[in-house]
mmCIF file of C-alpha atoms (C1' of nucleotides) in Angstrom:
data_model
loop_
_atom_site.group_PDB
_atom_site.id
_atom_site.type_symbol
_atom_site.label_atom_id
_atom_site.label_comp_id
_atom_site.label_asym_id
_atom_site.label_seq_id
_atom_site.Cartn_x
_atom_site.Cartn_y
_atom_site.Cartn_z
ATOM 1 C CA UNK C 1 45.480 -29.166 -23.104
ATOM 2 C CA UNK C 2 48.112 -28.988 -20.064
ATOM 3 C CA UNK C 3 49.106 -31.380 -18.136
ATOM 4 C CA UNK C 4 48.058 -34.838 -18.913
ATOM 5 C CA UNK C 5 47.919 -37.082 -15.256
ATOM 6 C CA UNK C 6 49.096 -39.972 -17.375
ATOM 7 C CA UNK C 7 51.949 -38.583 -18.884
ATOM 8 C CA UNK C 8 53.100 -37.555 -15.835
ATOM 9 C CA UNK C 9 52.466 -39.885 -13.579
ATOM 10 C CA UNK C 10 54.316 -42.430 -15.897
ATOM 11 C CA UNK C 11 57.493 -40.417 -15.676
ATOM 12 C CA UNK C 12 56.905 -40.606 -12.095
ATOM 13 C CA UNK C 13 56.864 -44.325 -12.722
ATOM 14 C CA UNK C 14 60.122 -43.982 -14.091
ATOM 15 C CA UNK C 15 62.403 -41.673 -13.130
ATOM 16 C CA UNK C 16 61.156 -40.923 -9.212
ATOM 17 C CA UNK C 17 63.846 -40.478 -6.474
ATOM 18 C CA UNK C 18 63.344 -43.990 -4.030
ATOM 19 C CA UNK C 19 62.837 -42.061 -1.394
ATOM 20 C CA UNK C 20 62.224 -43.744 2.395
ATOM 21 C CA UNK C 21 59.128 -41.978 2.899
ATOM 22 C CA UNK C 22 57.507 -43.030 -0.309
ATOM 23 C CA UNK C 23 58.158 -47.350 0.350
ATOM 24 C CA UNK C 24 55.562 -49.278 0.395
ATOM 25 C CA UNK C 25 54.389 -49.817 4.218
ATOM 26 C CA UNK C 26 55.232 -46.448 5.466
ATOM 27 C CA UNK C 27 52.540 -45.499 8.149
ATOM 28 C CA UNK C 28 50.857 -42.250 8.191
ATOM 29 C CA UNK C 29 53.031 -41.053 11.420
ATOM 30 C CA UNK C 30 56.212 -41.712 9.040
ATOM 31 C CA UNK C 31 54.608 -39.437 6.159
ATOM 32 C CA UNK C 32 53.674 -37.183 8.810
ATOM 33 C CA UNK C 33 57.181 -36.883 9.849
ATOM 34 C CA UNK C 34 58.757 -36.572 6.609
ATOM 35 C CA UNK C 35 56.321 -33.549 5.657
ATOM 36 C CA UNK C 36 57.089 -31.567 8.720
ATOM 37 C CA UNK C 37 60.496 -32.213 8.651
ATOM 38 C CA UNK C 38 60.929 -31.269 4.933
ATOM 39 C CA UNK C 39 59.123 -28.267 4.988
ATOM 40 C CA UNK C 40 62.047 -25.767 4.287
ATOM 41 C CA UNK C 41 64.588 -28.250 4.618
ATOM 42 C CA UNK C 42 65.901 -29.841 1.705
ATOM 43 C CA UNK C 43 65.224 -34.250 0.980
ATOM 44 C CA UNK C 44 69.400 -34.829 1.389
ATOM 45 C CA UNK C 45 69.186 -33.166 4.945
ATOM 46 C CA UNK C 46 65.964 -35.075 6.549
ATOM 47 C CA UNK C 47 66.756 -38.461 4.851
ATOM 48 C CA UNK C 48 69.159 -39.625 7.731
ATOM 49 C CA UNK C 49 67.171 -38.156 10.567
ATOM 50 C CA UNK C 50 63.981 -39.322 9.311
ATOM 51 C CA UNK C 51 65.150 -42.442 9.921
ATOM 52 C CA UNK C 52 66.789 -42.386 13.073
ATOM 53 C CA UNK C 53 63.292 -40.808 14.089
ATOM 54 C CA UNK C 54 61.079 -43.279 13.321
ATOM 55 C CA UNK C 55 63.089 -45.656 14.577
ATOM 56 C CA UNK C 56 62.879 -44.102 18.196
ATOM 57 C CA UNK C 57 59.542 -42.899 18.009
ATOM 58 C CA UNK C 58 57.372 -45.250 15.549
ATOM 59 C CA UNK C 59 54.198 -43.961 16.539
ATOM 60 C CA UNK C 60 52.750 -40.708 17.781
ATOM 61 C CA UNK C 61 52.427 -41.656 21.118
ATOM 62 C CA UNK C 62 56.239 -42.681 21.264
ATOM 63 C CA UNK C 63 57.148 -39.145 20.427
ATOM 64 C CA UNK C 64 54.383 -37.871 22.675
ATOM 65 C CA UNK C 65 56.046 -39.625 25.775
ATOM 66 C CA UNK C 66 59.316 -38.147 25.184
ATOM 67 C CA UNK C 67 61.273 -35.041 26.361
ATOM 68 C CA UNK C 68 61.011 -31.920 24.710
ATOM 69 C CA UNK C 69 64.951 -32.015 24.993
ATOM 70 C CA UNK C 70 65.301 -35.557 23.035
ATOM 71 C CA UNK C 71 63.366 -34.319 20.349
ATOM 72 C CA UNK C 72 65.213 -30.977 19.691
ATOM 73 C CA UNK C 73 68.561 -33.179 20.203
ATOM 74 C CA UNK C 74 67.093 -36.072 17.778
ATOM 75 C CA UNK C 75 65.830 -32.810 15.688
ATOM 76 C CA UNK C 76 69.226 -31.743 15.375
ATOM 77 C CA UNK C 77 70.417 -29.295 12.619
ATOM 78 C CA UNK C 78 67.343 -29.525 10.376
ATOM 79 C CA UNK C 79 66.152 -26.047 10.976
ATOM 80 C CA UNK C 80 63.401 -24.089 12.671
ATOM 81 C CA UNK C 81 63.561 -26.146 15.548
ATOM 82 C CA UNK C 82 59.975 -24.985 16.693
ATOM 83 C CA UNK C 83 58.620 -27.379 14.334
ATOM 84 C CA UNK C 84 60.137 -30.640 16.135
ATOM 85 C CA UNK C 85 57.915 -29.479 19.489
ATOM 86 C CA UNK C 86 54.972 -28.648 17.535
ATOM 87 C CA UNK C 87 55.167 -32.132 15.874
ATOM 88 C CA UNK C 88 55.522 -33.506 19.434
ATOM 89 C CA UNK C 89 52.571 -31.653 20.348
ATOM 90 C CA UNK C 90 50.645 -32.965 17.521
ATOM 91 C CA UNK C 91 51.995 -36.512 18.380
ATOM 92 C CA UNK C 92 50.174 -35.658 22.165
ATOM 93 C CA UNK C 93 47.154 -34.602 20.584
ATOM 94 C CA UNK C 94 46.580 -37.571 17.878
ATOM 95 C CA UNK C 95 47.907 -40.179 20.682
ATOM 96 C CA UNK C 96 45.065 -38.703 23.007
ATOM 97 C CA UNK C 97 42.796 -37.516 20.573
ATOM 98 C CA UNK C 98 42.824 -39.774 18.117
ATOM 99 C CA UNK C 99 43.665 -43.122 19.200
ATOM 100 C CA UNK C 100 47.585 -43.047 18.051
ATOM 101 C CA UNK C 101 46.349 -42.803 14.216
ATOM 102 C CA UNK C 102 47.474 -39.840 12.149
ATOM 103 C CA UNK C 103 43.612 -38.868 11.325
ATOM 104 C CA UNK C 104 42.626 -38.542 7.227
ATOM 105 C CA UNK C 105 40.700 -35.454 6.968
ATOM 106 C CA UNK C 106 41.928 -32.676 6.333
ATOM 107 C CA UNK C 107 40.463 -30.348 8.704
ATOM 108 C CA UNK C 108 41.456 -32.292 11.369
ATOM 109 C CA UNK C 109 44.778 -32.475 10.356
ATOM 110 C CA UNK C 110 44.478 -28.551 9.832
ATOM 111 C CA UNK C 111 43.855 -28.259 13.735
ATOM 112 C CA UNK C 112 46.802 -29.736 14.665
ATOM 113 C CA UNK C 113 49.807 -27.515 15.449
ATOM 114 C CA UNK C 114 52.795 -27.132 12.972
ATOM 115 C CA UNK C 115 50.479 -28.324 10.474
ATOM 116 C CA UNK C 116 49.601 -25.961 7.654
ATOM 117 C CA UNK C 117 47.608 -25.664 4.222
ATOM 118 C CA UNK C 118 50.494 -27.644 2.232
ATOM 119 C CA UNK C 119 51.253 -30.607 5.012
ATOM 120 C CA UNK C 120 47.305 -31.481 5.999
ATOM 121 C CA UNK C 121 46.803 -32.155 2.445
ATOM 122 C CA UNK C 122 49.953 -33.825 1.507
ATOM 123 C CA UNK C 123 49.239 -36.576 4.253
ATOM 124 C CA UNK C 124 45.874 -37.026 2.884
ATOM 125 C CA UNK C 125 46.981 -37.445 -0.191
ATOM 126 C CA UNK C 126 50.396 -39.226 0.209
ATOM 127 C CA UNK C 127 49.405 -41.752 3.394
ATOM 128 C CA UNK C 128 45.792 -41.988 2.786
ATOM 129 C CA UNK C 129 45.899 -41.511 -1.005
ATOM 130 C CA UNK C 130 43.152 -39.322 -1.364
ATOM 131 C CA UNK C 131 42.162 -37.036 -4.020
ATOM 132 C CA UNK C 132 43.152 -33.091 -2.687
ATOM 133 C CA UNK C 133 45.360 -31.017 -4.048
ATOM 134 C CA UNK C 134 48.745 -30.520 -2.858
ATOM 135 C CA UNK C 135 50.707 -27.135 -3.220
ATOM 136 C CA UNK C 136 54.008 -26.628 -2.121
ATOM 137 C CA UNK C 137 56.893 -24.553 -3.706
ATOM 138 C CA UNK C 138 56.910 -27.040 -6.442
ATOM 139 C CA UNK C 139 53.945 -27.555 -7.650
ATOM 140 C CA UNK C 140 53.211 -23.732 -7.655
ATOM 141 C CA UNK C 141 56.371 -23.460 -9.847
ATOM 142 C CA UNK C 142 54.867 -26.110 -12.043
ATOM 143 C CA UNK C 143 51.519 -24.784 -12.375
ATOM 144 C CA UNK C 144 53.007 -21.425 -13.094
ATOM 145 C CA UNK C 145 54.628 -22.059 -15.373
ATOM 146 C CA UNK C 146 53.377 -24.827 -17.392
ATOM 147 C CA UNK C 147 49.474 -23.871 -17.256
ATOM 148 C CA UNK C 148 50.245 -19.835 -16.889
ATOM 149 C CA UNK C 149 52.998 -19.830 -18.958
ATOM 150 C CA UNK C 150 54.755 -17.416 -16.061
ATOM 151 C CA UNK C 151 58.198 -17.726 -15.656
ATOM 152 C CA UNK C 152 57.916 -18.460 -11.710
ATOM 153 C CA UNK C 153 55.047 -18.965 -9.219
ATOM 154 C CA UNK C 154 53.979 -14.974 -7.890
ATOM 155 C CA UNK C 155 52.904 -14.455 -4.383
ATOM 156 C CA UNK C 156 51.024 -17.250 -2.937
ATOM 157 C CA UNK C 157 47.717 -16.888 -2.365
ATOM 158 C CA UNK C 158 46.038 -20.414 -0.493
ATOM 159 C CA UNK C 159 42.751 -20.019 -2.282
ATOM 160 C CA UNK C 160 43.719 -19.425 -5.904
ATOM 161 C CA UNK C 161 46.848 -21.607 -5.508
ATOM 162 C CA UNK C 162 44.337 -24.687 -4.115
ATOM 163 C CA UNK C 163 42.177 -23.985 -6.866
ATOM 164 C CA UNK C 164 44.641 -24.145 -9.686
ATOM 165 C CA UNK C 165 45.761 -27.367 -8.418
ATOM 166 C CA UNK C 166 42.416 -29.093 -7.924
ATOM 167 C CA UNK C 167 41.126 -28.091 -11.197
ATOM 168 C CA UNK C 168 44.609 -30.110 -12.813
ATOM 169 C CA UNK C 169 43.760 -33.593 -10.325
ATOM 170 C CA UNK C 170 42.216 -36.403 -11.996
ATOM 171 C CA UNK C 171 38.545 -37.970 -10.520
ATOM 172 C CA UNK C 172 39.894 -40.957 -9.146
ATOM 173 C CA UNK C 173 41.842 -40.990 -5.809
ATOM 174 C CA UNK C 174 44.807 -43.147 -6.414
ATOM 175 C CA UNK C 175 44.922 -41.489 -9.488
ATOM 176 C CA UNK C 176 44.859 -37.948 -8.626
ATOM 177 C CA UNK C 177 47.413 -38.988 -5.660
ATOM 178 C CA UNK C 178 50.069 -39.978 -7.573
ATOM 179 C CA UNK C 179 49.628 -37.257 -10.233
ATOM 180 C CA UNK C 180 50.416 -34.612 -6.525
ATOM 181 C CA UNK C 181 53.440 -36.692 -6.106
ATOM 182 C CA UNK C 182 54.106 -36.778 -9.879
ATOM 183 C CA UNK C 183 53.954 -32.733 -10.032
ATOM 184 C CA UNK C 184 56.304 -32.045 -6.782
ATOM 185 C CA UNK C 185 58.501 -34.462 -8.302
ATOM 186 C CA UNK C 186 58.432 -32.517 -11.687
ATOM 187 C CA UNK C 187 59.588 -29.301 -9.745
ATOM 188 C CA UNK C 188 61.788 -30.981 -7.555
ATOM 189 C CA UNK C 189 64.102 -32.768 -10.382
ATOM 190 C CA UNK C 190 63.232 -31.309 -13.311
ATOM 191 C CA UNK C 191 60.876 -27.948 -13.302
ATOM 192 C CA UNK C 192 63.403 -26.441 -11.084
ATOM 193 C CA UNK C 193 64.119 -22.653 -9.938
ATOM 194 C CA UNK C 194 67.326 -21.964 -11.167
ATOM 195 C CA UNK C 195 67.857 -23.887 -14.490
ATOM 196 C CA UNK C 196 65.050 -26.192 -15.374
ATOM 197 C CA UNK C 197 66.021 -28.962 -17.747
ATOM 198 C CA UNK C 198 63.288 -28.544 -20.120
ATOM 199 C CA UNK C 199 64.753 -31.029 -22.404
ATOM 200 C CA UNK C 200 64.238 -33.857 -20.072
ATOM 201 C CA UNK C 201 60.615 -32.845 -19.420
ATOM 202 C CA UNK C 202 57.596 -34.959 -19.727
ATOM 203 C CA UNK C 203 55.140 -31.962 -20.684
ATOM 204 C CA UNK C 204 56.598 -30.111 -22.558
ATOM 205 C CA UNK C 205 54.765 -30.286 -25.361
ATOM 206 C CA UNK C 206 51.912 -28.942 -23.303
ATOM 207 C CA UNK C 207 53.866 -26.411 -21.228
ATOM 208 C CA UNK C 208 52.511 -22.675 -21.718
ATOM 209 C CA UNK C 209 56.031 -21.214 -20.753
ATOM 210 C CA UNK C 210 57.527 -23.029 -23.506
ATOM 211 C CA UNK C 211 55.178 -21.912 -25.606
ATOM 212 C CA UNK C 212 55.373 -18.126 -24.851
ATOM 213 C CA UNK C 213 58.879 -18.260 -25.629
ATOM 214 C CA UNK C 214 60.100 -19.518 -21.856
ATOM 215 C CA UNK C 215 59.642 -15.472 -20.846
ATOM 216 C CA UNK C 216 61.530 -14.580 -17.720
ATOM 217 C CA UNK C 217 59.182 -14.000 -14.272
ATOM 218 C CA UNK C 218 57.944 -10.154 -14.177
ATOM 219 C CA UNK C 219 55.801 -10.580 -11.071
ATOM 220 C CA UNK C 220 56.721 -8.605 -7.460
ATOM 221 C CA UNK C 221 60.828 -9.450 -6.343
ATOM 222 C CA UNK C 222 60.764 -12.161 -4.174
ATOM 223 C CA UNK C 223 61.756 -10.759 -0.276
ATOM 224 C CA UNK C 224 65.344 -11.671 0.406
ATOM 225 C CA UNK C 225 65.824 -13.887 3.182
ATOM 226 C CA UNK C 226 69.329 -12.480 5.714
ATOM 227 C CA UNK C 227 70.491 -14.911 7.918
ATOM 228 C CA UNK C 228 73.894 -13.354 9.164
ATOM 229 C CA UNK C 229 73.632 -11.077 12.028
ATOM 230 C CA UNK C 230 70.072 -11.987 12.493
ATOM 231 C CA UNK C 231 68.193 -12.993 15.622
ATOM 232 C CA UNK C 232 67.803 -16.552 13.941
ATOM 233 C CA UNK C 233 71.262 -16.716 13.759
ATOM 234 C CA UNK C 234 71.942 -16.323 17.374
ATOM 235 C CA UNK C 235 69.334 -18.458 18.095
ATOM 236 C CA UNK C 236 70.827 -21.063 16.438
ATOM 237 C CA UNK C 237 73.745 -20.450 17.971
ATOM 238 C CA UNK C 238 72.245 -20.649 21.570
ATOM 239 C CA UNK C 239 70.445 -23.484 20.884
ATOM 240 C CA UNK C 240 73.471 -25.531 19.231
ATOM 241 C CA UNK C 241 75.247 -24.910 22.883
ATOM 242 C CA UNK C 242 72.785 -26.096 24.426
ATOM 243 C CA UNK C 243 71.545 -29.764 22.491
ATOM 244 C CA UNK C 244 75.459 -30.256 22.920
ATOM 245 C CA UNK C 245 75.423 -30.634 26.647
ATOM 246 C CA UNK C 246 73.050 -32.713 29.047
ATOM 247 C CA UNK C 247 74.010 -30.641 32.405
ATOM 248 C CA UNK C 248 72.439 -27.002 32.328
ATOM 249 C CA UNK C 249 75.203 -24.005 31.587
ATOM 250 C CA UNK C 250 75.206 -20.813 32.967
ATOM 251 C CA UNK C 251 74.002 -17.432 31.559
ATOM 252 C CA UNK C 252 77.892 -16.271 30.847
ATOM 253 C CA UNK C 253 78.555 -19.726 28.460
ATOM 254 C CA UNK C 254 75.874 -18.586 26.404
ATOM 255 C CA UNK C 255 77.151 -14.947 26.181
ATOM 256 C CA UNK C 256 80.068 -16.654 24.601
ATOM 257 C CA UNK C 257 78.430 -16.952 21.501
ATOM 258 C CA UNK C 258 77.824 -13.715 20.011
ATOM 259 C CA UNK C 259 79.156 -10.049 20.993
ATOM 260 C CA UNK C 260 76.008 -7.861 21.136
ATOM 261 C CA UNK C 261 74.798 -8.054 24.531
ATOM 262 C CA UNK C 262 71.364 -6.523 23.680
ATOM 263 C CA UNK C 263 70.802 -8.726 20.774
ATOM 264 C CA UNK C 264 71.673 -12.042 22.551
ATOM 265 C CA UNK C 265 69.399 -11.414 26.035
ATOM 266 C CA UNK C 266 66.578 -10.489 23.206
ATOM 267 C CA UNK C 267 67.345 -14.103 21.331
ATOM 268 C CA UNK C 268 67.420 -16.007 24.847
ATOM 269 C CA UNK C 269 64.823 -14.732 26.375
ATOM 270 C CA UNK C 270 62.838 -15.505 22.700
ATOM 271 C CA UNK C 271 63.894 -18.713 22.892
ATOM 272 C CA UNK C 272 62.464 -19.138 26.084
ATOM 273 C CA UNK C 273 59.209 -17.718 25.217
ATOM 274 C CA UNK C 274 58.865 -20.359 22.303
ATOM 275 C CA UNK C 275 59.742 -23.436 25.382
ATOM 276 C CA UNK C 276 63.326 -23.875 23.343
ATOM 277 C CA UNK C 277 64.756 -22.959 26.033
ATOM 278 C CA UNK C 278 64.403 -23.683 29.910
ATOM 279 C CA UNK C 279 65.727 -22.266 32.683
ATOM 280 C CA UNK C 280 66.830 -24.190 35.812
ATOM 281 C CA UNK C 281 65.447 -23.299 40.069
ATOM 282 C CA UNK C 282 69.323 -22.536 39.962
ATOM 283 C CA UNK C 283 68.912 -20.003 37.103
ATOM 284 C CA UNK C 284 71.115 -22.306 34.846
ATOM 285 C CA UNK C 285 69.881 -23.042 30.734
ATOM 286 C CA UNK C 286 69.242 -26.276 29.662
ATOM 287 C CA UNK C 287 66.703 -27.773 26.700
ATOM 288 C CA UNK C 288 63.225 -27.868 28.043
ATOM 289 C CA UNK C 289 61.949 -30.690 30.156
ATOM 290 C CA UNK C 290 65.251 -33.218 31.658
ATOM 291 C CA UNK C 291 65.648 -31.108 34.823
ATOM 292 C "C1'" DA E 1 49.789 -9.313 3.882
ATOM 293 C "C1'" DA E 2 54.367 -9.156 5.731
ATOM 294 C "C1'" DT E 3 57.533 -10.937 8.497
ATOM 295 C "C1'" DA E 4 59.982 -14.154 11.617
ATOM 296 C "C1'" DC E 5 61.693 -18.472 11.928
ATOM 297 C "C1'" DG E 6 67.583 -22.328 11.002
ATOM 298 C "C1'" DT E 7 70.797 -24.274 8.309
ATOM 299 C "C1'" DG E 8 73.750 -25.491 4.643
ATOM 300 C "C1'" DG E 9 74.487 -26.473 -0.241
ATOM 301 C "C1'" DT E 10 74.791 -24.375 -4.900
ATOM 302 C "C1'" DT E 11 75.636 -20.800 -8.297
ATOM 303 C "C1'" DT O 1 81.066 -14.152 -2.679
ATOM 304 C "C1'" DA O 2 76.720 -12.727 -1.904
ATOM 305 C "C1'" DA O 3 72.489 -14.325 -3.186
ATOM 306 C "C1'" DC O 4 69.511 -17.801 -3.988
ATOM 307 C "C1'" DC O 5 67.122 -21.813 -2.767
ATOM 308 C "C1'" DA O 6 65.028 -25.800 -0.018
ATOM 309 C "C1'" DA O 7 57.963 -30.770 0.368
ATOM 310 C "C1'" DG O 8 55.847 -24.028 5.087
ATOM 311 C "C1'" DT O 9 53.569 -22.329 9.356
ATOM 312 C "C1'" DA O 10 52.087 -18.990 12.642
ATOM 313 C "C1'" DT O 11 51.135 -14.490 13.793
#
DNA sequence: AATACGTGGTT
DNA sequence: TAACCAAGTAT
């Protein structure tokens, strides 16, 4: 038997970070807002801007109304920027759409841009406490090891991965809710990548990698991710010019920021593309949408 | 199915 | 210090 929902979601009960996202009263937009703006980034990062979001934009139409440029300032250093205008776009589309409520179901939530396989679920789950399973980098990690017995998640595969988790979920709702919460917090504090602390685990009597002897992960190398001297790089350099000023700069400010001509035209005009970027009738750069 | 996409803390 | 890691999504 792996697993048990009660086991786990009493250590939930008991040991779970207090996070802002996770009070009682939250709406649906802040849950919504907390998923997109952790995916990739890590809790300690979004904590202070999730607040300072919500509390300019409470709602989806608040966001909506605003400038593309407020939001990537507001957005700040969190990270793949694109995701702050897709949420704004989603905040168009559920304040037109949907009467300003984050909708329930899944495949709705699925339509909306910037929101994926992981986040569609996790607000159904987490603001609507529904029973569907969640699977982020966590909860694969979990499930790999604890039901497989692998020493780390393998390539994810939606179907399989969605499948492992559902078949784990208890029947009821609330129930099965918390146990998704219970199982990303297991990965997040305890089941963790580097060094899990299998001492202070809840399972792990009923943990198959324990079992097999805790064998280390023989699946495909994990791709390693460059940043330095990459086109995200100078992106983020162009971009971090460019939230710092409110009046639009010309072409040779930006050139400022890295050497390789070739490279940097390539990252502006990419930048562009994506609506990061906007270029002035006077052919000066400036965030999208305040001139 | 691979790859691009930011940023910063930890080991 | 270089590599790894962090509540993924879109193409």
């Amino acid at each position: 038997m792996s697993l048990d929902p009660h086991v786990l979601t009493d250590w939930f009960a008991d040991r779970a970070r207090d996070l802002p996202w996770r009070a009682p009263g939250v709406s649906a937009w802040g849950v919504l807002v907390s998923e997109i703006m952790l995916q990739q980034t890590p809790v300690a990062r979004v904590e202070p801007s999730w607040h300072e979001w919500m509390a300019r934009w409470p709602t989806p139409s608040a966001l909506a109304d605003a400038t593309p440029a407020d939001v990537l300032r507001v957005w700040g250093k969190l990270g793949y920027p694109r995701r702050a205008l897709r949420l704004r776009d989603a905040a168009a589309v559920i304040a037109r759409q949907h009467g300003d409520v984050v909708p329930s179901d899944v495949d709705t939530l699925l339509a909306l841009p910037g929101i994926g396989a992981y986040t569609a679920r996790a607000v159904a789950a987490f603001a609507y406490r529904k029973r569907c399973p969640v699977v982020d980098t966590n909860v694969r990690r979990v499930i790999a090891r604890a039901v497989h017995g692998a020493g780390d998640a393998g390539p994810a595969s939606t179907t399989r991965d969605l499948a492992d988790a559902e078949a784990l979920l208890p029947d009821d709702d609330e129930f099965a809710a918390r146990m998704s919460v219970a199982m990303m917090e297991l990965g997040a504090l305890v089941c963790t990548a580097r060094s899990p602390r299998c001492a202070d685990c809840p399972v792990l009597d009923d943990c198959a990698w324990q079992r097999a002897g805790k064998p280390a992960y023989d699946g495909p190398a994990k791709p390693v991710q460059k940043f330095a001297g990459t086109d995200r790089q100078v992106r983020g350099l162009l971009l971090d010019v460019l939230r710092d000023t409110s009046i639009p700069v010309a072409k040779a400010r930006l050139d400022l920021v890295w050497s390789k001509a070739g490279q940097r035209d390539r990252c502006l005009d990419s930048l562009l593309v994506d609506g990061l970027v906007e270029q002035t009738s006077d052919g000066l750069f400036a965030l999208p949408g305040e001139h």
